[in-house]
Amino acid sequence: MAALLTSLDSLVAALRADRRQVIGPTVRDGAIVLAELDSARQLPYGWGVRVAPGGYRLRERADRAAFGHSAGPQSWKAYLHPPRTELWSTRRGESPAEPDEPPPRYAFLGVRPCDLRAIGVLDRVLGQGKYPSVRYAARRAATFIVAVNCTEPGEACFCVSAGGGPKAAAGYDLVLTELIGADTVRYVVEAGSEKGERLLSTLDTYPADAATAEASAAVDAAAGRMGRALPPGDLRALIAEKRDAAHWDDVASRCLSCANCTMVCPTCFCTTVEDTTDLTGEVAGRWQRWDSCFDPDFSYLHGGAVRTSTRSRYRQWLSHKVGTWHDQFGEAGCVGCGRCVAWCPVGIDLTAELAALASEETAS
Amino acid sequence: MDAPTLAVWKFASCDGCQLTLLDCEDDLLMLAGRIKIAHFLEASSATVAGPYDVSLVEGSVTTPSDVERVKRIRAQSKALVAIGACATAGGIQALRNFADVDEFRSVVYARPDYIQTLARSEPISTYVPVDYELRGCPIDRGQLLELLGALLAGRRPQLPVHSVCFECKARGTPCLLVAAGTPCLGPVTQAGCGAICPAYGRGCYGCFGPVAATDPRALLAKLRALGMSADDLRRAFRTFNAAAPALAAIEETSEP
Ligand code: SF4
Ligand code: SF4
Ligand code: SF4
Ligand code: SF4
């Protein structure tokens, strides 16, 4: 049953009272980043963004919306699958010990439907299957998710053509829809799990009544306002066919191999391991850190790297995202959040690159 | 077993990289318990004759006698590590590589015939094989300790060859090129500094030198779009690592 909140203060307070670390959007360094929130007052009320390939600027909104912005430079991946984590450490003469602190009790506030799907993708890559990551699974199980339906897609967004949409499907504990008035904001809230029900029952809410219809209309309208779209057709087949396309050279001449696209992508999961020793020679450890197929060392085997050109590295990235991910995990690796488009320093836009590959096919 | 010996050598340079070793303070004391510092004039005038297990070599090779000396050092060192932009790319003094050294010599010195100098300032690797290189102007303290720790433990050091952007993303700095329109050389510069400049709102100025896997020319269009003139670009790429081949190539194509 939907209910209505006239502020998010009580929600954040209740999550914190439940001993949760609330992570949500807030303004820092000219962007809307994810950070720990002490109170709902730190949400980016009144801030929107202007996004273009390779460009992102904050802009002031005429209203007080907290979620009137599209994806920033980070994703929830930074919390569920952190950039650097310790796998084990040991002292000379002892056996290796894994860190044994309990997983953080996160509450993610403001997970977009695209990012909710991305968490689902990560779950299938890291949390399930034959060799699940125990650490990932533990973090994930301890996390409470407050999703927010999307009423304002950005210029780089294309979730609809990536098989999703602005309405959160499964996988949340609570879901909000922000109703933006002239100088008020209200939130229609629904539970998606027992945990969510329980938390919701502790909040003072109003009956949602007509607000429910208003909320669905706003979300439905968002579906028609995507900034971009993937080209139609079977992208997996397209990628397989276009292995030798001339267009890979074209994109390689613009691509910096800098890996920003994979780092901001909410589903890119690749890591490497690093061994450490301290200067006394008594303590050794092993750490996992984010890696990327754009790292020249990523494909290093004895004698050198397999992918030595930017062409081969960019092709690996795009092929994996929309092609070979299907072979590995039974779905695409792209949810259409638009981050890689906005946060590529030189504005390489995968929707445009795929369209160019598709048209090269028709030309030949 | 005797403690492994460490020697520190200087060529054309400012001493900043050697000072990084002294800056290691407590870590240096910990190291000093496990290695023997056999030659380090910055710290002590007492020296021990070679051979040495590890030589850290700072500075670029700029004179005929440097060439002979670096060969002697190589012959006495088990592992030779070139440290800093001078030793790995020729340093700021490699600006001479783009000019006529004889002309400089005749303008600057009263008796140019007393000055013996090479036409080019070269990295150590031009003249002798180098086992490891630490980039940067100056080098990063953490990387230096990582390398020495790894050599002591007999393991592979973690010296990434990817871009500074990796480190920006790992520490959660919103990209300056994208979110502020501030010129940044991070995408074409090798990591190792921890992306310290962008974390303070300043674009990376490339002191760790170019990423081997990228042609930095791919960044030029973006930098021009942010308002950098041909002169600005030349200045941006003609600094500590000006003579690194990937950057030197830019100079040729962007002359006015
Ligand atoms: S590939 Fe790009 S648009 Fe797709 S999920 Fe990753 S960052 Fe988002
Ligand atoms: S696109 Fe590259 S970094 Fe991302 S998951 Fe695939 S191989 Fe890994
Ligand atoms: S596509 Fe863009 S973000 Fe990705 S590696 Fe190339 S230049 Fe960097
Ligand atoms: S600020 Fe510079 S180094 Fe950091 S991600 Fe952006 S381009 Fe890369």
Short mmCIF file of C-alpha atoms in Angstrom, two decimals, chain B residues 34-253:
data_model
loop_
_atom_site.label_atom_id
_atom_site.label_comp_id
_atom_site.label_asym_id
_atom_site.label_seq_id
_atom_site.Cartn_x
_atom_site.Cartn_y
_atom_site.Cartn_z
CA ARG B 34 67.24 -4.12 7.16
CA ILE B 35 69.52 -2.60 4.56
CA LYS B 36 72.90 -0.98 4.58
CA ILE B 37 72.97 2.47 3.03
CA ALA B 38 76.37 2.25 1.39
CA HIS B 39 76.45 5.40 -0.70
CA PHE B 40 74.07 8.33 -0.19
CA LEU B 41 75.92 11.66 -0.21
CA GLU B 42 72.77 13.61 0.55
CA ALA B 43 72.62 11.84 3.91
CA SER B 44 76.25 11.07 4.76
CA SER B 45 79.69 11.68 3.29
CA ALA B 46 80.84 8.25 4.49
CA THR B 47 80.63 5.81 1.61
CA VAL B 48 81.31 2.13 1.10
CA ALA B 49 82.76 0.78 -2.14
CA GLY B 50 80.60 -1.33 -4.45
CA PRO B 51 79.21 -3.61 -5.64
CA TYR B 52 75.70 -2.66 -4.50
CA ASP B 53 72.51 -4.67 -4.38
CA VAL B 54 70.33 -1.74 -5.38
CA SER B 55 71.27 1.58 -6.95
CA LEU B 56 68.78 4.44 -7.09
CA VAL B 57 69.82 6.77 -9.89
CA GLU B 58 68.50 10.32 -10.00
CA GLY B 59 69.03 12.78 -12.83
CA SER B 60 69.56 12.76 -16.55
CA VAL B 61 72.71 12.09 -18.54
CA THR B 62 73.95 15.37 -20.03
CA THR B 63 77.74 15.21 -20.34
CA PRO B 64 80.28 12.79 -21.82
CA SER B 65 81.61 12.02 -18.33
CA ASP B 66 78.03 11.22 -17.15
CA VAL B 67 77.90 8.54 -19.82
CA GLU B 68 81.02 6.88 -18.45
CA ARG B 69 79.88 7.23 -14.84
CA VAL B 70 76.45 5.72 -15.41
CA LYS B 71 78.11 2.71 -17.07
CA ARG B 72 80.38 2.26 -14.04
CA ILE B 73 77.37 2.45 -11.72
CA ARG B 74 75.51 -0.09 -13.79
CA ALA B 75 78.48 -2.45 -13.64
CA GLN B 76 78.49 -2.24 -9.83
CA SER B 77 74.72 -2.62 -9.28
CA LYS B 78 72.63 -5.76 -9.11
CA ALA B 79 69.39 -3.80 -9.58
CA LEU B 80 69.40 -0.31 -11.05
CA VAL B 81 66.37 1.89 -10.48
CA ALA B 82 66.01 5.18 -12.35
CA ILE B 83 64.12 7.63 -10.14
CA GLY B 84 62.26 10.71 -11.26
CA ALA B 85 61.36 12.53 -14.46
CA CYS B 86 65.02 13.45 -15.13
CA ALA B 87 66.25 9.86 -14.93
CA THR B 88 63.25 8.38 -16.76
CA ALA B 89 62.63 11.02 -19.46
CA GLY B 90 65.45 13.56 -19.43
CA GLY B 91 63.76 16.10 -17.15
CA ILE B 92 62.98 19.76 -17.72
CA GLN B 93 66.58 20.19 -18.89
CA ALA B 94 65.67 18.10 -21.94
CA LEU B 95 64.09 21.25 -23.38
CA ARG B 96 67.56 21.59 -24.86
CA ASN B 97 66.70 18.63 -27.09
CA PHE B 98 64.36 20.95 -28.97
CA ALA B 99 66.98 23.69 -29.42
CA ASP B 100 70.57 24.29 -30.50
CA VAL B 101 72.86 23.57 -27.55
CA ASP B 102 75.87 25.24 -29.18
CA GLU B 103 73.91 28.44 -29.35
CA PHE B 104 72.99 28.21 -25.65
CA ARG B 105 76.59 27.49 -24.80
CA SER B 106 77.89 30.51 -26.65
CA VAL B 107 75.26 32.85 -25.19
CA VAL B 108 75.38 31.67 -21.58
CA TYR B 109 79.04 31.01 -20.85
CA ALA B 110 81.99 33.41 -20.98
CA ARG B 111 84.26 30.57 -22.13
CA PRO B 112 82.03 28.16 -24.04
CA ASP B 113 85.06 26.05 -24.89
CA TYR B 114 85.31 25.06 -21.18
CA ILE B 115 81.84 23.51 -21.30
CA GLN B 116 81.58 19.89 -22.24
CA THR B 117 77.99 18.95 -22.79
CA LEU B 118 75.95 16.61 -24.90
CA ALA B 119 73.42 17.88 -27.40
CA ARG B 120 70.63 16.03 -25.60
CA SER B 121 69.56 15.40 -22.02
CA GLU B 122 68.77 11.70 -21.93
CA PRO B 123 67.17 9.27 -19.49
CA ILE B 124 69.38 6.65 -17.87
CA SER B 125 67.87 3.94 -20.07
CA THR B 126 69.41 5.54 -23.17
CA TYR B 127 72.85 4.42 -22.02
CA VAL B 128 72.41 1.40 -19.73
CA PRO B 129 69.74 -1.24 -19.03
CA VAL B 130 67.41 -0.18 -16.22
CA ASP B 131 65.56 -2.68 -14.01
CA TYR B 132 62.81 -0.39 -12.69
CA GLU B 133 61.71 3.17 -13.26
CA LEU B 134 59.94 5.39 -10.75
CA ARG B 135 58.23 8.25 -12.52
CA GLY B 136 57.39 11.69 -11.19
CA CYS B 137 58.77 15.11 -10.37
CA PRO B 138 59.44 14.32 -7.65
CA ILE B 139 58.85 10.59 -7.20
CA ASP B 140 56.10 9.41 -4.87
CA ARG B 141 57.22 8.34 -1.42
CA GLY B 142 54.73 5.48 -1.33
CA GLN B 143 56.00 4.10 -4.63
CA LEU B 144 59.60 4.31 -3.46
CA LEU B 145 58.81 2.39 -0.26
CA GLU B 146 56.73 -0.11 -2.23
CA LEU B 147 59.65 -0.75 -4.59
CA LEU B 148 62.25 -1.10 -1.85
CA GLY B 149 59.89 -3.28 0.23
CA ALA B 150 59.24 -5.50 -2.77
CA LEU B 151 62.95 -5.85 -3.59
CA LEU B 152 63.64 -6.80 0.03
CA ALA B 153 60.84 -9.37 0.02
CA GLY B 154 61.82 -10.69 -3.40
CA ARG B 155 58.38 -10.02 -4.89
CA ARG B 156 57.13 -8.05 -7.87
CA PRO B 157 56.59 -4.35 -7.04
CA GLN B 158 53.20 -2.79 -7.80
CA LEU B 159 54.07 -0.12 -10.34
CA PRO B 160 50.94 0.51 -12.42
CA VAL B 161 51.25 1.57 -16.05
CA HIS B 162 47.66 2.83 -16.35
CA SER B 163 46.30 6.39 -16.24
CA VAL B 164 45.98 8.80 -13.31
CA CYS B 165 42.19 8.57 -13.86
CA PHE B 166 42.23 5.14 -12.15
CA GLU B 167 43.40 6.80 -8.97
CA CYS B 168 40.91 9.66 -9.26
CA LYS B 169 38.08 7.20 -9.55
CA ALA B 170 39.35 5.06 -6.69
CA ARG B 171 39.41 8.07 -4.38
CA GLY B 172 36.08 9.43 -5.63
CA THR B 173 37.25 12.72 -7.13
CA PRO B 174 34.71 14.03 -9.67
CA CYS B 175 36.52 14.44 -12.97
CA LEU B 176 37.81 17.98 -13.51
CA LEU B 177 37.79 17.72 -17.29
CA VAL B 178 34.13 16.73 -17.26
CA ALA B 179 32.61 18.51 -14.27
CA ALA B 180 34.68 21.70 -14.11
CA GLY B 181 36.15 22.18 -17.58
CA THR B 182 39.61 22.36 -15.99
CA PRO B 183 42.39 21.12 -18.30
CA CYS B 184 43.87 17.89 -16.94
CA LEU B 185 46.58 15.64 -18.36
CA GLY B 186 45.50 12.72 -16.14
CA PRO B 187 44.06 10.50 -18.89
CA VAL B 188 47.41 10.37 -20.70
CA THR B 189 49.64 10.41 -17.62
CA GLN B 190 50.90 7.36 -15.76
CA ALA B 191 49.44 6.73 -12.31
CA GLY B 192 51.51 6.51 -9.14
CA CYS B 193 50.94 9.83 -7.40
CA GLY B 194 47.51 8.86 -6.04
CA ALA B 195 45.84 11.54 -8.22
CA ILE B 196 46.81 14.18 -5.71
CA CYS B 197 46.42 17.27 -7.92
CA PRO B 198 42.83 16.61 -9.09
CA ALA B 199 41.89 15.89 -5.46
CA TYR B 200 42.74 19.54 -4.76
CA GLY B 201 40.90 20.85 -7.80
CA ARG B 202 44.03 21.28 -9.92
CA GLY B 203 44.40 19.54 -13.26
CA CYS B 204 47.13 16.92 -13.52
CA TYR B 205 50.17 18.57 -15.09
CA GLY B 206 51.73 15.32 -16.19
CA CYS B 207 54.74 15.04 -13.90
CA PHE B 208 54.59 11.22 -14.05
CA GLY B 209 55.01 11.30 -17.81
CA PRO B 210 52.94 9.72 -20.56
CA VAL B 211 51.10 6.40 -20.32
CA ALA B 212 52.90 4.08 -22.70
CA ALA B 213 49.68 2.64 -24.09
CA THR B 214 48.05 5.91 -25.21
CA ASP B 215 48.78 8.48 -27.86
CA PRO B 216 48.39 11.74 -25.93
CA ARG B 217 47.37 13.50 -29.13
CA ALA B 218 43.89 12.06 -28.59
CA LEU B 219 43.49 14.57 -25.73
CA LEU B 220 44.39 17.65 -27.78
CA ALA B 221 40.92 18.29 -29.22
CA LYS B 222 39.38 18.30 -25.74
CA LEU B 223 42.02 20.66 -24.38
CA ARG B 224 41.53 23.01 -27.34
CA ALA B 225 37.78 22.93 -26.77
CA LEU B 226 38.44 24.06 -23.19
CA GLY B 227 40.15 27.13 -24.59
CA MET B 228 43.83 26.18 -24.59
CA SER B 229 45.81 27.89 -27.34
CA ALA B 230 48.65 26.25 -29.30
CA ASP B 231 51.07 28.03 -26.96
CA ASP B 232 49.23 26.81 -23.86
CA LEU B 233 49.35 23.27 -25.20
CA ARG B 234 53.02 23.46 -25.97
CA ARG B 235 53.71 24.72 -22.48
CA ALA B 236 51.53 22.02 -20.93
CA PHE B 237 53.36 19.20 -22.69
CA ARG B 238 56.83 20.75 -22.58
CA THR B 239 57.59 20.32 -18.91
CA PHE B 240 59.33 17.64 -16.85
CA ASN B 241 58.79 14.90 -19.40
CA ALA B 242 59.05 17.02 -22.56
CA ALA B 243 61.46 14.62 -24.23
CA ALA B 244 59.45 11.46 -23.54
CA PRO B 245 58.91 10.26 -27.12
CA ALA B 246 55.08 10.34 -26.96
CA LEU B 247 55.13 13.98 -25.81
CA ALA B 248 57.99 15.06 -28.04
CA ALA B 249 55.90 13.86 -30.98
CA ILE B 250 53.16 16.33 -30.01
CA GLU B 251 55.58 19.21 -30.21
CA GLU B 252 56.31 18.43 -33.83
CA THR B 253 52.68 18.35 -34.85
#
